[in-house]
PDB file of C-alpha atoms in Angstrom:
ATOM      1  CA  MET A   1     143.569  80.988 201.284  1.00 53.00           C
ATOM      2  CA  ALA A   2     142.945  83.278 203.583  1.00 56.00           C
ATOM      3  CA  LYS A   3     139.101  84.710 204.245  1.00 57.00           C
ATOM      4  CA  ILE A   4     137.492  87.865 204.116  1.00 58.00           C
ATOM      5  CA  ILE A   5     136.004  87.708 207.574  1.00 58.00           C
ATOM      6  CA  GLU A   6     133.547  90.502 208.993  1.00 64.00           C
ATOM      7  CA  ILE A   7     135.218  91.678 212.274  1.00 67.00           C
ATOM      8  CA  LYS A   8     131.591  92.878 214.064  1.00 70.00           C
ATOM      9  CA  ASN A   9     130.495  89.235 212.931  1.00 76.00           C
ATOM     10  CA  ALA A  10     134.053  86.945 213.196  1.00 86.00           C
ATOM     11  CA  PRO A  11     135.874  85.578 216.400  1.00 94.00           C
ATOM     12  CA  LEU A  12     138.585  87.822 217.224  1.00 95.00           C
ATOM     13  CA  ILE A  13     142.853  85.336 218.147  1.00 97.00           C
ATOM     14  CA  PHE A  14     144.414  88.036 219.602  1.00 98.00           C
ATOM     15  CA  PHE A  15     148.053  86.243 219.178  1.00 98.00           C
ATOM     16  CA  ASP A  16     151.310  86.562 220.071  1.00 98.00           C
ATOM     17  CA  LEU A  17     154.288  84.666 219.186  1.00 98.00           C
ATOM     18  CA  GLU A  18     158.639  84.703 220.892  1.00 97.00           C
ATOM     19  CA  MET A  19     160.932  84.091 218.529  1.00 97.00           C
ATOM     20  CA  THR A  20     164.868  83.262 218.641  1.00 97.00           C
ATOM     21  CA  GLY A  21     165.861  86.571 217.244  1.00 96.00           C
ATOM     22  CA  LEU A  22     164.511  88.822 215.613  1.00 94.00           C
ATOM     23  CA  SER A  23     165.599  88.011 211.902  1.00 94.00           C
ATOM     24  CA  PRO A  24     162.542  85.432 209.319  1.00 93.00           C
ATOM     25  CA  LEU A  25     165.441  84.375 207.982  1.00 92.00           C
ATOM     26  CA  SER A  26     167.778  83.114 210.876  1.00 94.00           C
ATOM     27  CA  HIS A  27     165.849  82.714 213.786  1.00 96.00           C
ATOM     28  CA  GLU A  28     162.800  80.561 214.839  1.00 97.00           C
ATOM     29  CA  ILE A  29     159.591  81.080 216.299  1.00 98.00           C
ATOM     30  CA  MET A  30     160.009  79.054 220.363  1.00 97.00           C
ATOM     31  CA  GLU A  31     156.547  79.820 221.820  1.00 98.00           C
ATOM     32  CA  ILE A  32     152.735  80.341 219.616  1.00 98.00           C
ATOM     33  CA  GLY A  33     150.329  82.512 222.263  1.00 98.00           C
ATOM     34  CA  ALA A  34     146.323  82.866 221.931  1.00 98.00           C
ATOM     35  CA  VAL A  35     143.380  84.815 223.076  1.00 98.00           C
ATOM     36  CA  ARG A  36     139.916  84.080 221.152  1.00 98.00           C
ATOM     37  CA  ALA A  37     137.500  86.603 222.597  1.00 97.00           C
ATOM     38  CA  VAL A  38     133.754  86.559 221.445  1.00 95.00           C
ATOM     39  CA  ARG A  39     131.286  89.592 220.631  1.00 89.00           C
ATOM     40  CA  GLU A  40     129.049  90.963 224.003  1.00 87.00           C
ATOM     41  CA  GLY A  41     127.218  93.682 223.146  1.00 84.00           C
ATOM     42  CA  THR A  42     129.572  96.333 222.874  1.00 78.00           C
ATOM     43  CA  ALA A  43     132.678  94.462 223.937  1.00 83.00           C
ATOM     44  CA  TRP A  44     134.591  92.395 224.010  1.00 90.00           C
ATOM     45  CA  LYS A  45     135.141  88.437 226.200  1.00 95.00           C
ATOM     46  CA  ILE A  46     137.206  86.064 226.315  1.00 97.00           C
ATOM     47  CA  SER A  47     135.995  82.230 225.184  1.00 97.00           C
ATOM     48  CA  ASP A  48     139.221  80.189 225.005  1.00 98.00           C
ATOM     49  CA  GLN A  49     143.530  80.788 225.858  1.00 98.00           C
ATOM     50  CA  LYS A  50     145.855  78.045 223.904  1.00 98.00           C
ATOM     51  CA  ASN A  51     149.518  79.142 224.846  1.00 98.00           C
ATOM     52  CA  TRP A  52     151.859  76.736 222.213  1.00 98.00           C
ATOM     53  CA  LEU A  53     156.194  75.593 223.615  1.00 98.00           C
ATOM     54  CA  VAL A  54     158.111  75.557 220.578  1.00 98.00           C
ATOM     55  CA  ALA A  55     160.204  73.009 220.049  1.00 97.00           C
ATOM     56  CA  PRO A  56     164.145  74.599 218.860  1.00 92.00           C
ATOM     57  CA  THR A  57     165.451  73.407 215.845  1.00 95.00           C
ATOM     58  CA  HIS A  58     168.081  75.287 215.674  1.00 93.00           C
ATOM     59  CA  ILE A  59     169.131  76.971 219.741  1.00 94.00           C
ATOM     60  CA  ALA A  60     172.423  77.829 218.867  1.00 93.00           C
ATOM     61  CA  SER A  61     171.754  80.293 215.950  1.00 93.00           C
ATOM     62  CA  ALA A  62     169.785  82.031 218.749  1.00 96.00           C
ATOM     63  CA  ASN A  63     170.795  85.155 219.631  1.00 95.00           C
ATOM     64  CA  PRO A  64     171.449  84.389 223.484  1.00 95.00           C
ATOM     65  CA  ASP A  65     169.702  88.688 225.204  1.00 95.00           C
ATOM     66  CA  ALA A  66     165.900  87.090 222.923  1.00 95.00           C
ATOM     67  CA  LEU A  67     166.323  83.761 224.796  1.00 95.00           C
ATOM     68  CA  LYS A  68     167.339  85.831 228.199  1.00 94.00           C
ATOM     69  CA  VAL A  69     164.034  88.039 228.004  1.00 94.00           C
ATOM     70  CA  PHE A  70     161.521  85.661 227.152  1.00 92.00           C
ATOM     71  CA  GLY A  71     163.470  83.177 229.245  1.00 93.00           C
ATOM     72  CA  TYR A  72     163.871  80.730 227.416  1.00 95.00           C
ATOM     73  CA  SER A  73     164.627  77.061 229.443  1.00 93.00           C
ATOM     74  CA  GLU A  74     165.625  74.158 228.394  1.00 93.00           C
ATOM     75  CA  SER A  75     163.961  72.524 231.754  1.00 95.00           C
ATOM     76  CA  GLU A  76     160.740  73.821 230.323  1.00 95.00           C
ATOM     77  CA  TRP A  77     161.434  74.028 226.925  1.00 96.00           C
ATOM     78  CA  LYS A  78     162.092  70.149 227.221  1.00 96.00           C
ATOM     79  CA  ASP A  79     158.192  69.275 226.130  1.00 97.00           C
ATOM     80  CA  ALA A  80     157.807  71.433 223.123  1.00 98.00           C
ATOM     81  CA  LEU A  81     156.183  70.114 220.469  1.00 98.00           C
ATOM     82  CA  PRO A  82     157.346  70.455 216.129  1.00 98.00           C
ATOM     83  CA  LEU A  83     156.780  74.200 214.682  1.00 98.00           C
ATOM     84  CA  GLU A  84     154.497  72.346 212.426  1.00 98.00           C
ATOM     85  CA  THR A  85     152.450  70.677 215.019  1.00 98.00           C
ATOM     86  CA  ALA A  86     152.467  73.885 216.797  1.00 98.00           C
ATOM     87  CA  LEU A  87     151.251  75.561 213.560  1.00 98.00           C
ATOM     88  CA  ARG A  88     148.512  73.597 212.365  1.00 98.00           C
ATOM     89  CA  GLU A  89     146.624  73.141 216.273  1.00 98.00           C
ATOM     90  CA  PHE A  90     147.567  77.609 215.912  1.00 98.00           C
ATOM     91  CA  ILE A  91     145.927  77.982 212.557  1.00 97.00           C
ATOM     92  CA  VAL A  92     142.513  75.241 214.169  1.00 97.00           C
ATOM     93  CA  PHE A  93     141.938  77.581 217.888  1.00 97.00           C
ATOM     94  CA  ALA A  94     141.763  80.702 214.260  1.00 96.00           C
ATOM     95  CA  GLU A  95     140.292  79.250 212.254  1.00 94.00           C
ATOM     96  CA  GLY A  96     137.232  81.233 211.051  1.00 91.00           C
ATOM     97  CA  GLY A  97     138.345  85.095 213.536  1.00 93.00           C
ATOM     98  CA  PHE A  98     139.899  87.489 212.707  1.00 92.00           C
ATOM     99  CA  LEU A  99     143.441  88.513 213.930  1.00 96.00           C
ATOM    100  CA  ILE A 100     144.626  90.833 215.498  1.00 97.00           C
ATOM    101  CA  GLY A 101     147.659  91.459 217.575  1.00 97.00           C
ATOM    102  CA  HIS A 102     150.701  94.746 218.906  1.00 97.00           C
ATOM    103  CA  ASP A 103     153.511  95.370 216.403  1.00 95.00           C
ATOM    104  CA  SER A 104     151.896  92.401 214.615  1.00 95.00           C
ATOM    105  CA  ALA A 105     153.531  92.938 211.851  1.00 94.00           C
ATOM    106  CA  VAL A 106     157.420  91.237 213.107  1.00 95.00           C
ATOM    107  CA  ASP A 107     155.350  88.364 214.145  1.00 97.00           C
ATOM    108  CA  TRP A 108     153.391  88.187 211.125  1.00 96.00           C
ATOM    109  CA  SER A 109     156.668  88.123 208.835  1.00 97.00           C
ATOM    110  CA  PHE A 110     157.875  84.227 210.902  1.00 97.00           C
ATOM    111  CA  LEU A 111     154.283  82.608 210.771  1.00 97.00           C
ATOM    112  CA  SER A 112     153.274  83.826 207.027  1.00 96.00           C
ATOM    113  CA  PRO A 113     156.614  82.265 205.707  1.00 97.00           C
ATOM    114  CA  ALA A 114     156.333  78.983 208.371  1.00 97.00           C
ATOM    115  CA  LEU A 115     152.781  77.949 207.689  1.00 97.00           C
ATOM    116  CA  ASP A 116     153.966  78.327 204.223  1.00 96.00           C
ATOM    117  CA  ARG A 117     156.753  76.119 204.819  1.00 96.00           C
ATOM    118  CA  PHE A 118     154.555  73.038 205.469  1.00 98.00           C
ATOM    119  CA  GLY A 119     151.301  74.071 203.240  1.00 97.00           C
ATOM    120  CA  ILE A 120     149.084  75.122 206.815  1.00 97.00           C
ATOM    121  CA  VAL A 121     146.404  77.451 205.112  1.00 95.00           C
ATOM    122  CA  ASN A 122     145.730  80.009 207.054  1.00 92.00           C
ATOM    123  CA  THR A 123     141.885  79.547 207.678  1.00 90.00           C
ATOM    124  CA  ALA A 124     141.997  83.184 209.899  1.00 90.00           C
ATOM    125  CA  ASP A 125     140.592  86.535 207.922  1.00 83.00           C
ATOM    126  CA  TYR A 126     144.115  87.675 206.439  1.00 80.00           C
ATOM    127  CA  HIS A 127     143.654  90.769 207.393  1.00 84.00           C
ATOM    128  CA  ILE A 128     145.861  91.310 210.688  1.00 91.00           C
ATOM    129  CA  LEU A 129     145.115  93.824 213.391  1.00 93.00           C
ATOM    130  CA  ASP A 130     147.706  96.158 214.664  1.00 96.00           C
ATOM    131  CA  THR A 131     147.455  97.589 217.853  1.00 96.00           C
ATOM    132  CA  ALA A 132     149.827  99.584 218.125  1.00 96.00           C
ATOM    133  CA  SER A 133     148.477 101.330 214.761  1.00 93.00           C
ATOM    134  CA  MET A 134     144.778 101.552 216.324  1.00 92.00           C
ATOM    135  CA  ALA A 135     146.654 103.347 219.565  1.00 94.00           C
ATOM    136  CA  TYR A 136     149.085 106.084 217.221  1.00 93.00           C
ATOM    137  CA  MET A 137     146.362 106.968 215.132  1.00 89.00           C
ATOM    138  CA  LEU A 138     143.974 106.779 219.070  1.00 90.00           C
ATOM    139  CA  LEU A 139     146.857 108.673 221.179  1.00 88.00           C
ATOM    140  CA  GLY A 140     149.298 110.180 218.748  1.00 84.00           C
ATOM    141  CA  GLY A 141     152.586 110.277 218.180  1.00 79.00           C
ATOM    142  CA  ASN A 142     152.698 112.042 221.389  1.00 78.00           C
ATOM    143  CA  SER A 143     152.533 108.347 223.662  1.00 84.00           C
ATOM    144  CA  SER A 144     154.440 105.468 224.127  1.00 91.00           C
ATOM    145  CA  ILE A 145     152.712 103.125 221.930  1.00 94.00           C
ATOM    146  CA  SER A 146     154.620  99.921 223.065  1.00 95.00           C
ATOM    147  CA  LEU A 147     152.472  97.595 224.768  1.00 96.00           C
ATOM    148  CA  GLY A 148     153.476  97.384 228.625  1.00 95.00           C
ATOM    149  CA  ASP A 149     153.202 101.561 228.288  1.00 95.00           C
ATOM    150  CA  LEU A 150     149.813 101.246 227.296  1.00 96.00           C
ATOM    151  CA  ALA A 151     149.299  98.229 229.780  1.00 96.00           C
ATOM    152  CA  GLU A 152     150.343 101.040 232.656  1.00 96.00           C
ATOM    153  CA  ARG A 153     148.624 103.371 230.903  1.00 95.00           C
ATOM    154  CA  TYR A 154     145.224 101.413 230.429  1.00 96.00           C
ATOM    155  CA  GLY A 155     145.928 100.400 234.051  1.00 96.00           C
ATOM    156  CA  ILE A 156     146.387  97.149 233.381  1.00 97.00           C
ATOM    157  CA  LYS A 157     148.613  94.189 235.225  1.00 94.00           C
ATOM    158  CA  ARG A 158     150.813  92.029 233.354  1.00 92.00           C
ATOM    159  CA  GLU A 159     151.194  89.344 234.022  1.00 86.00           C
ATOM    160  CA  ARG A 160     154.833  87.712 233.072  1.00 89.00           C
ATOM    161  CA  ALA A 161     155.638  90.430 230.291  1.00 91.00           C
ATOM    162  CA  HIS A 162     157.265  88.180 227.062  1.00 93.00           C
ATOM    163  CA  ARG A 163     156.139  85.366 227.136  1.00 95.00           C
ATOM    164  CA  ALA A 164     153.355  84.487 224.414  1.00 97.00           C
ATOM    165  CA  SER A 165     150.644  83.599 226.032  1.00 96.00           C
ATOM    166  CA  ASP A 166     150.692  86.508 228.266  1.00 97.00           C
ATOM    167  CA  ASP A 167     151.159  88.758 225.669  1.00 98.00           C
ATOM    168  CA  ALA A 168     148.148  88.119 223.536  1.00 98.00           C
ATOM    169  CA  LEU A 169     146.206  88.518 226.936  1.00 98.00           C
ATOM    170  CA  THR A 170     147.445  91.811 227.443  1.00 98.00           C
ATOM    171  CA  THR A 171     146.621  92.254 223.927  1.00 98.00           C
ATOM    172  CA  PHE A 172     143.872  91.484 223.904  1.00 98.00           C
ATOM    173  CA  ARG A 173     142.912  93.685 227.303  1.00 97.00           C
ATOM    174  CA  VAL A 174     144.792  96.870 225.606  1.00 97.00           C
ATOM    175  CA  PHE A 175     142.854  96.215 222.549  1.00 96.00           C
ATOM    176  CA  SER A 176     139.991  96.116 224.241  1.00 95.00           C
ATOM    177  CA  ALA A 177     140.295  99.673 225.819  1.00 95.00           C
ATOM    178  CA  LEU A 178     141.450 101.240 222.918  1.00 93.00           C
ATOM    179  CA  TRP A 179     137.977 100.317 221.447  1.00 89.00           C
ATOM    180  CA  LYS A 180     135.980 101.274 224.372  1.00 89.00           C
ATOM    181  CA  GLU A 181     138.096 104.465 223.693  1.00 89.00           C
ATOM    182  CA  LEU A 182     136.903 105.123 220.510  1.00 84.00           C
ATOM    183  CA  ARG A 183     133.453 104.177 221.137  1.00 82.00           C
ATOM    184  CA  GLU A 184     133.009 107.333 223.907  1.00 84.00           C
ATOM    185  CA  LYS A 185     134.524 109.437 220.657  1.00 81.00           C
ATOM    186  CA  GLY A 186     131.869 108.664 218.822  1.00 72.00           C
ATOM    187  CA  THR A 187     133.460 105.995 216.408  1.00 67.00           C
ATOM    188  CA  SER A 188     130.978 103.442 215.104  1.00 57.00           C
ATOM    189  CA  CYS A 189     132.782 100.060 215.559  1.00 53.00           C
TER     190      CYS A 189
END
């Protein structure tokens, strides 16, 4: 069973998935990206970063637009890992951490059943923080809270949008900007 971890004392695990579509029932995970950050004073510093390409098992049922968005190519994925292997490595990477994503409910709707399917125990905290929700609370409903728009708002350069490791890194940077803004507004964190 997942643990309860105090965010102030735990490493933060920023994660992103790329999938062959948006339905966990008919699409599959193709890429997992993760950034591990540790607290230094009032800020967070990256301590590790990983990316896992996942071998598709039902590429024929993929949404062609989804494949185009994240740039799937057979040649890049030729040495991709089986999903179970990638998940086991991701959970080891995330152990003892606090998971953070952007629009994380979508990614979690794929990740959670995949972990269950392989009997993999989530060793990270069972709570998941969402930077889109943080941005909405901080900026209100009149601002776009897409990852790209938030990156632009905070002057964050995106390397390759819609690649898991790059989006996990952008999520870390957006979180850091939001965290700083919350502290400047007098929120204790």
